[in-house]
Coordinates of C-alpha atoms in Angstrom, one line a residue:
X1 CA -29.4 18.7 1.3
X2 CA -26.3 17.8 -0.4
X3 CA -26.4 21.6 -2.0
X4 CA -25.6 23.1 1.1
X5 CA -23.1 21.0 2.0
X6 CA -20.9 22.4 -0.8
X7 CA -21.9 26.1 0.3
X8 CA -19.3 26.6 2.4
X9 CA -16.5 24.9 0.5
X10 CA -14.2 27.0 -2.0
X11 CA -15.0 26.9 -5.3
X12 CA -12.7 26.0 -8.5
X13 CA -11.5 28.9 -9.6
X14 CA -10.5 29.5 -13.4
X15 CA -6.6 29.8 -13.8
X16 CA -6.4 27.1 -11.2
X17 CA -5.4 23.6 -10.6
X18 CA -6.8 20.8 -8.4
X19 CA -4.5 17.9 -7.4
X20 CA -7.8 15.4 -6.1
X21 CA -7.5 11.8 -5.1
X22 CA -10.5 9.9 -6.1
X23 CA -10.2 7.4 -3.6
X24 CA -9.5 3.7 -4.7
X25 CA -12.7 2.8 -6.7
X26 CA -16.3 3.5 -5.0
X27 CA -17.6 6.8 -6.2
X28 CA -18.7 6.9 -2.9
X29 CA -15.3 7.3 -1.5
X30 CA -15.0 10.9 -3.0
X31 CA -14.8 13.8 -1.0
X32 CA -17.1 16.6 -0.9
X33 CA -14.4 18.3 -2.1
X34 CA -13.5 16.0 -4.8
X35 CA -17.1 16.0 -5.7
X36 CA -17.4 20.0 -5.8
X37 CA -14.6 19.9 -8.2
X38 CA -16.3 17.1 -10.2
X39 CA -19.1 19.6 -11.0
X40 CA -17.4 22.9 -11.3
X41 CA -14.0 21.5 -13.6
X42 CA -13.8 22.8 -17.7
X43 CA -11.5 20.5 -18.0
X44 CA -10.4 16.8 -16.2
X45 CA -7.3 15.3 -16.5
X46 CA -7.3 11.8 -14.8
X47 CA -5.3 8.6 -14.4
X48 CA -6.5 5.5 -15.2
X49 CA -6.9 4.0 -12.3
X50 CA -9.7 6.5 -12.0
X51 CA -13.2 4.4 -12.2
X52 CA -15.6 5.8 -14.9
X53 CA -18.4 5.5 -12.2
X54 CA -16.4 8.7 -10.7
X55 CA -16.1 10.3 -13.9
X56 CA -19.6 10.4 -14.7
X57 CA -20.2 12.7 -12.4
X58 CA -18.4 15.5 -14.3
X59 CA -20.3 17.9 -16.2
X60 CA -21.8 16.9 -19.8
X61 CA -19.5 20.0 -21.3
X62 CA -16.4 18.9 -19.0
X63 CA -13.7 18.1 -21.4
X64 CA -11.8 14.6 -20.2
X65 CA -8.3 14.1 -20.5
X66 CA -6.5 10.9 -20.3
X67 CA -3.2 10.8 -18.8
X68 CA -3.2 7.2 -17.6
X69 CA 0.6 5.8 -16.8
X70 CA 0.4 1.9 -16.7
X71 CA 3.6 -0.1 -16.5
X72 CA 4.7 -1.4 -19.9
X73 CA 2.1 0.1 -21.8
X74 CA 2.7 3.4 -23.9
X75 CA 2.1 6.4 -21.5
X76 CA 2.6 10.1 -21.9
X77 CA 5.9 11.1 -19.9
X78 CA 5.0 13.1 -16.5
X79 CA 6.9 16.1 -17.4
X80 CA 4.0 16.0 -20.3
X81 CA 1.4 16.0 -18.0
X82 CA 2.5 18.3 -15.5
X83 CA 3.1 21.1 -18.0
X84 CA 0.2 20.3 -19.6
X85 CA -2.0 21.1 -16.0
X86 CA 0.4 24.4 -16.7
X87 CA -1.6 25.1 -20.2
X88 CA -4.8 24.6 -19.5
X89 CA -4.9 26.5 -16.3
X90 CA -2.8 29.9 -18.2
X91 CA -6.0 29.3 -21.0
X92 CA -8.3 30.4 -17.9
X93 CA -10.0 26.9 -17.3
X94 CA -11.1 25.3 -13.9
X95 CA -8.7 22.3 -14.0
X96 CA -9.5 19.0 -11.9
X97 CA -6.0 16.3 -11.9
X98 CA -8.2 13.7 -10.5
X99 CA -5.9 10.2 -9.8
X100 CA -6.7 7.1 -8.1
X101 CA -6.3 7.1 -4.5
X102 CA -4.4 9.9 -2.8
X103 CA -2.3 11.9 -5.2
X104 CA 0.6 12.4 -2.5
X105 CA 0.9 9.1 -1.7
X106 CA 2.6 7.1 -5.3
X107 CA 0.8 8.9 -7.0
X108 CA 3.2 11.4 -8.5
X109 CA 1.3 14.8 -6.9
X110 CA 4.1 16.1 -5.6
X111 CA 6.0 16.3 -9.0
X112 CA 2.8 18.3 -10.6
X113 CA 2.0 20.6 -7.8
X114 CA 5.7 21.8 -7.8
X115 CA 5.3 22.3 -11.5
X116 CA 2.7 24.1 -10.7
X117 CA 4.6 26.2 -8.4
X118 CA 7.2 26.7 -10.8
X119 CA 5.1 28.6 -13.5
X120 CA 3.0 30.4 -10.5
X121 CA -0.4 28.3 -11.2
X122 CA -2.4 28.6 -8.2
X123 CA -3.5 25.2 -6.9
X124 CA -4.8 23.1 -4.1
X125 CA -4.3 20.0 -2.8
X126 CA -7.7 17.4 -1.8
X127 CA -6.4 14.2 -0.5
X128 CA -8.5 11.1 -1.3
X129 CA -8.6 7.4 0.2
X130 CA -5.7 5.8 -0.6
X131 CA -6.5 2.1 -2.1
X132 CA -3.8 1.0 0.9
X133 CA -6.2 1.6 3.3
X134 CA -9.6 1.8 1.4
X135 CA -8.9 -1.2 -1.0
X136 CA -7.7 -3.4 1.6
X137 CA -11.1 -2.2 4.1
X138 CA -13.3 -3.0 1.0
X139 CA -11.6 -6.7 1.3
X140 CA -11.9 -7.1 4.9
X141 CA -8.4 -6.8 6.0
X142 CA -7.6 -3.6 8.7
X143 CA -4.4 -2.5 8.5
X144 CA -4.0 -2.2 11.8
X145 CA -5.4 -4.6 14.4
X146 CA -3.8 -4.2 18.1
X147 CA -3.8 -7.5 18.8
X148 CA -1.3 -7.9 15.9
X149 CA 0.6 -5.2 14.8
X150 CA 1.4 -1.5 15.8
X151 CA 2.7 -0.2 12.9
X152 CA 2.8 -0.5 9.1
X153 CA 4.9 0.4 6.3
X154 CA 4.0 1.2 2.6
X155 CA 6.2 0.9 0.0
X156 CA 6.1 0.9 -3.9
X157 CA 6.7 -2.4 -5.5
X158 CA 8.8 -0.9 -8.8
X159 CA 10.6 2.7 -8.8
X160 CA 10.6 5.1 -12.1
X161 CA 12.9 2.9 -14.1
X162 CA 10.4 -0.2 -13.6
X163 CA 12.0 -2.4 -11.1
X164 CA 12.4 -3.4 -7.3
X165 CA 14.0 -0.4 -5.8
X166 CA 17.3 -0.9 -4.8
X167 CA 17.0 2.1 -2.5
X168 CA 14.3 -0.1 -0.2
X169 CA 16.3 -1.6 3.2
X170 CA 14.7 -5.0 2.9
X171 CA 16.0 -6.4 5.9
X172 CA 14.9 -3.6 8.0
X173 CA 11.7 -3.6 7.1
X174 CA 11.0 -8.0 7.1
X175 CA 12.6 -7.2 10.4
X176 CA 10.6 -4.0 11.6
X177 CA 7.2 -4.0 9.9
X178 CA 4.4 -6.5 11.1
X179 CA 2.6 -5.3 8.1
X180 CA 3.7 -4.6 4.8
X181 CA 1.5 -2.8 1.9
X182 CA 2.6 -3.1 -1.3
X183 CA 1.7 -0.7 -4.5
X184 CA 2.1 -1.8 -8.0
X185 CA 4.1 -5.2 -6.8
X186 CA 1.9 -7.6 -8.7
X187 CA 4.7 -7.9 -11.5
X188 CA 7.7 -8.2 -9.3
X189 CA 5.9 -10.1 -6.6
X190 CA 8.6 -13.1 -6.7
X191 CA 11.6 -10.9 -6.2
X192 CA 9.5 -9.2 -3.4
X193 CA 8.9 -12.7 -1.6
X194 CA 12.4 -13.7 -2.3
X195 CA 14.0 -10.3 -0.5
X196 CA 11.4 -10.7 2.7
X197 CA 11.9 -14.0 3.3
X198 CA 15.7 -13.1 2.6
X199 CA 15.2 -10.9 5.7
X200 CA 13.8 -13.0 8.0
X201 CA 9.4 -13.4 7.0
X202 CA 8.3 -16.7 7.0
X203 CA 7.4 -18.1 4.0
X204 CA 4.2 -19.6 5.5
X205 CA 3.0 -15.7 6.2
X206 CA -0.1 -14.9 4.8
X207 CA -0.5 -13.0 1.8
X208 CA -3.6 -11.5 0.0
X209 CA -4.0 -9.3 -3.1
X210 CA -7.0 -7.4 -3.8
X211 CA -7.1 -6.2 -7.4
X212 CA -9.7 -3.3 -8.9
X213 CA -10.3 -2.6 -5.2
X214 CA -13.1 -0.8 -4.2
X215 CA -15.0 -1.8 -7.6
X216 CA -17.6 -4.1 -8.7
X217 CA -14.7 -6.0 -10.5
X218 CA -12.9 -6.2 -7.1
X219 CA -11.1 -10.2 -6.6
X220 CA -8.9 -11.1 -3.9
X221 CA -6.7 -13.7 -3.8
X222 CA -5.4 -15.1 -0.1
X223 CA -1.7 -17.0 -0.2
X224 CA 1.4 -17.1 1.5
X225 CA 4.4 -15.6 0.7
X226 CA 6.1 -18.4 -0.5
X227 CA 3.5 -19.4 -2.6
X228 CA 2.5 -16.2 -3.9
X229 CA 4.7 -16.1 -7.6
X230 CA 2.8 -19.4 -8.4
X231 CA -0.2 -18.8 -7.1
X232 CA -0.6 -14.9 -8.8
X233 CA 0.0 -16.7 -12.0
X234 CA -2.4 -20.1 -11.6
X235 CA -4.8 -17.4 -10.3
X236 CA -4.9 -15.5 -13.9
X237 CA -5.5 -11.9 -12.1
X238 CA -3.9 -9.1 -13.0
X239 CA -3.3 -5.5 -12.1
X240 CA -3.9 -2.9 -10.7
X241 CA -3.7 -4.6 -7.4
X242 CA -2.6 -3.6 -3.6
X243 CA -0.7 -6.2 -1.7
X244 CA -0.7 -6.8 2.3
X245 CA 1.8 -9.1 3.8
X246 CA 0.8 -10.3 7.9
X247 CA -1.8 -11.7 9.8
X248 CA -4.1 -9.0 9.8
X249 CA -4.3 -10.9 6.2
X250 CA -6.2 -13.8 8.2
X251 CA -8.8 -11.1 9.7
X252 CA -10.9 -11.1 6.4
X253 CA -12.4 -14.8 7.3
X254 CA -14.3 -12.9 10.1
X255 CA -14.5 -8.9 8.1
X256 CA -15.2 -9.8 4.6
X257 CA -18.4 -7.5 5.1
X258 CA -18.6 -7.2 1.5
X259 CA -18.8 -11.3 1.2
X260 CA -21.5 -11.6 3.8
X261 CA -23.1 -9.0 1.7
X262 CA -23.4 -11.9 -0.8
X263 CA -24.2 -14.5 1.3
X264 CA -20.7 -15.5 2.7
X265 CA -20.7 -16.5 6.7
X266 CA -18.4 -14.8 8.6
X267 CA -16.3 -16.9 11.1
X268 CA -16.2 -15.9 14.6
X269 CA -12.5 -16.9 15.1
X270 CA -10.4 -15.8 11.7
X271 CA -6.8 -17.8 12.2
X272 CA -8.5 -20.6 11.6
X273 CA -8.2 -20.3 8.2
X274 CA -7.6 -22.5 4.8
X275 CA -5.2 -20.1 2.3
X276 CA -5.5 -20.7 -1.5
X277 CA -8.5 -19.5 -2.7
X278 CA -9.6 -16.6 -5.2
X279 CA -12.8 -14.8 -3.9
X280 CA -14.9 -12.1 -6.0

């Protein structure tokens, strides 16, 4: 019974602060832990790359708070939000900062819970599914495949200012990295392809972006990464999205498992495969 599954798990305590990561879209992606502090929060503060199938699973007397930062949209400032978490939890509620993914990786966490520590506000940290790994699994693509690449790097498309971080060594990593994962690149995707082919990627290397991963609005679109800057804007998608540079890119003709669901026949050898095309 899902009951006693919670009944050995630490409870939400008022006063308190939980930094959760609500995976990258599926409700079903949530902890039990995530899911224990679903019911037990007073009050949620959540992102918005947070799906509202996960927030209906709060409490009908759970107060929701939106503290959503999307780039070049009006946002509340995260010094805002982390003293706000400081508020509510001195007021004696149960508070749940629930964000997309995993809140420790680009997902600011670390700023809040050290806020946290700063004014003494008990809290505890509940990783999630980061849409890196989820989000690319719920399009087919492994991050990891041994016949292709033994390591992989993650980086952030844009720093706090809103650009391509200068601090990022280009060249090492088109050099390094088989297989590159990209957050919140969508916008900046041409001066992206530009430095990695700079430092050394083919432009012929496949490319795919999967935006509103790991929801019933999920797309993907399979390129290269010369093409990509043309082909994100013929394609009309827009963010959120997670991009994967490699060849485990070319692994979704045979592990779109989510596509066969719908009908889609799954090919037994996957580098055979036509680039181009935008798939629900």
């Amino acid at each position: 019974m899902i009951e006693n599954a919670f009944s050995h798990l630490p409870a939400l305590e008022p006063g308190s602060v939980w930094l959760v990561g609500a995976g990258p879209g599926d409700p079903g992606l949530l902890t039990l832990l995530a899911a224990k502090a679903m019911a037990e929060a007073d009050v949620i503060v959540h992102d918005a790359l947070v799906d509202e199938e996960c927030l209906k699973l709060a409490r009908d007397d759970t107060v929701l708070e939106y503290a959503g930062k999307r780039g070049g949209k009006p946002s509340a400032k995260q010094r805002d939000i982390s003293l706000r978490l400081v508020e509510l939890a001195r007021s004696g509620k149960r508070v749940l900062r629930l964000k997309g993914g995993d809140p420790f990786v680009f997902g600011r966490g670390g700023e809040e819970a050290l806020t946290l520590v700063e004014h003494n506000i008990p809290f505890r940290i509940v990783p999630g599914i980061t849409a890196g790994i989820g989000g690319l699994a719920y399009a087919g693509i492994p991050v990891t495949h041994r016949d292709i690449n033994h390591a992989v790097t993650f980086l952030t498309g844009h720093d706090s200012s809103g650009i391509v971080p200068d601090a990022i060594n280009w060249e090492a990593i088109g050099r390094g990295s088989p297989v590159i994962v990209i957050y919140m690149a969508m916008k900046h995707i041409a001066q992206i392809s530009t430095n990695l082919i700079a430092a050394g990627r083919k432009a012929s290397e496949p490319v795919a972006f999967v935006c509103n991963a790991a929801t019933s609005g999920q797309q993907v679109l399979e390129t290269t990464l010369g093409e990509a800057p043309a082909a994100i804007i013929a394609s009309g998608l827009e963010p959120p999205a997670i991009v994967v540079v490699g060849e485990v890119v070319r692994l979704r003709a045979s592990l779109d498992w989510l596509g066969a669901l719908a009908g889609r026949r799954l090919e037994p050898d996957p580098f055979r495969r036509t680039e181009g095309k935008v798939t629900a």
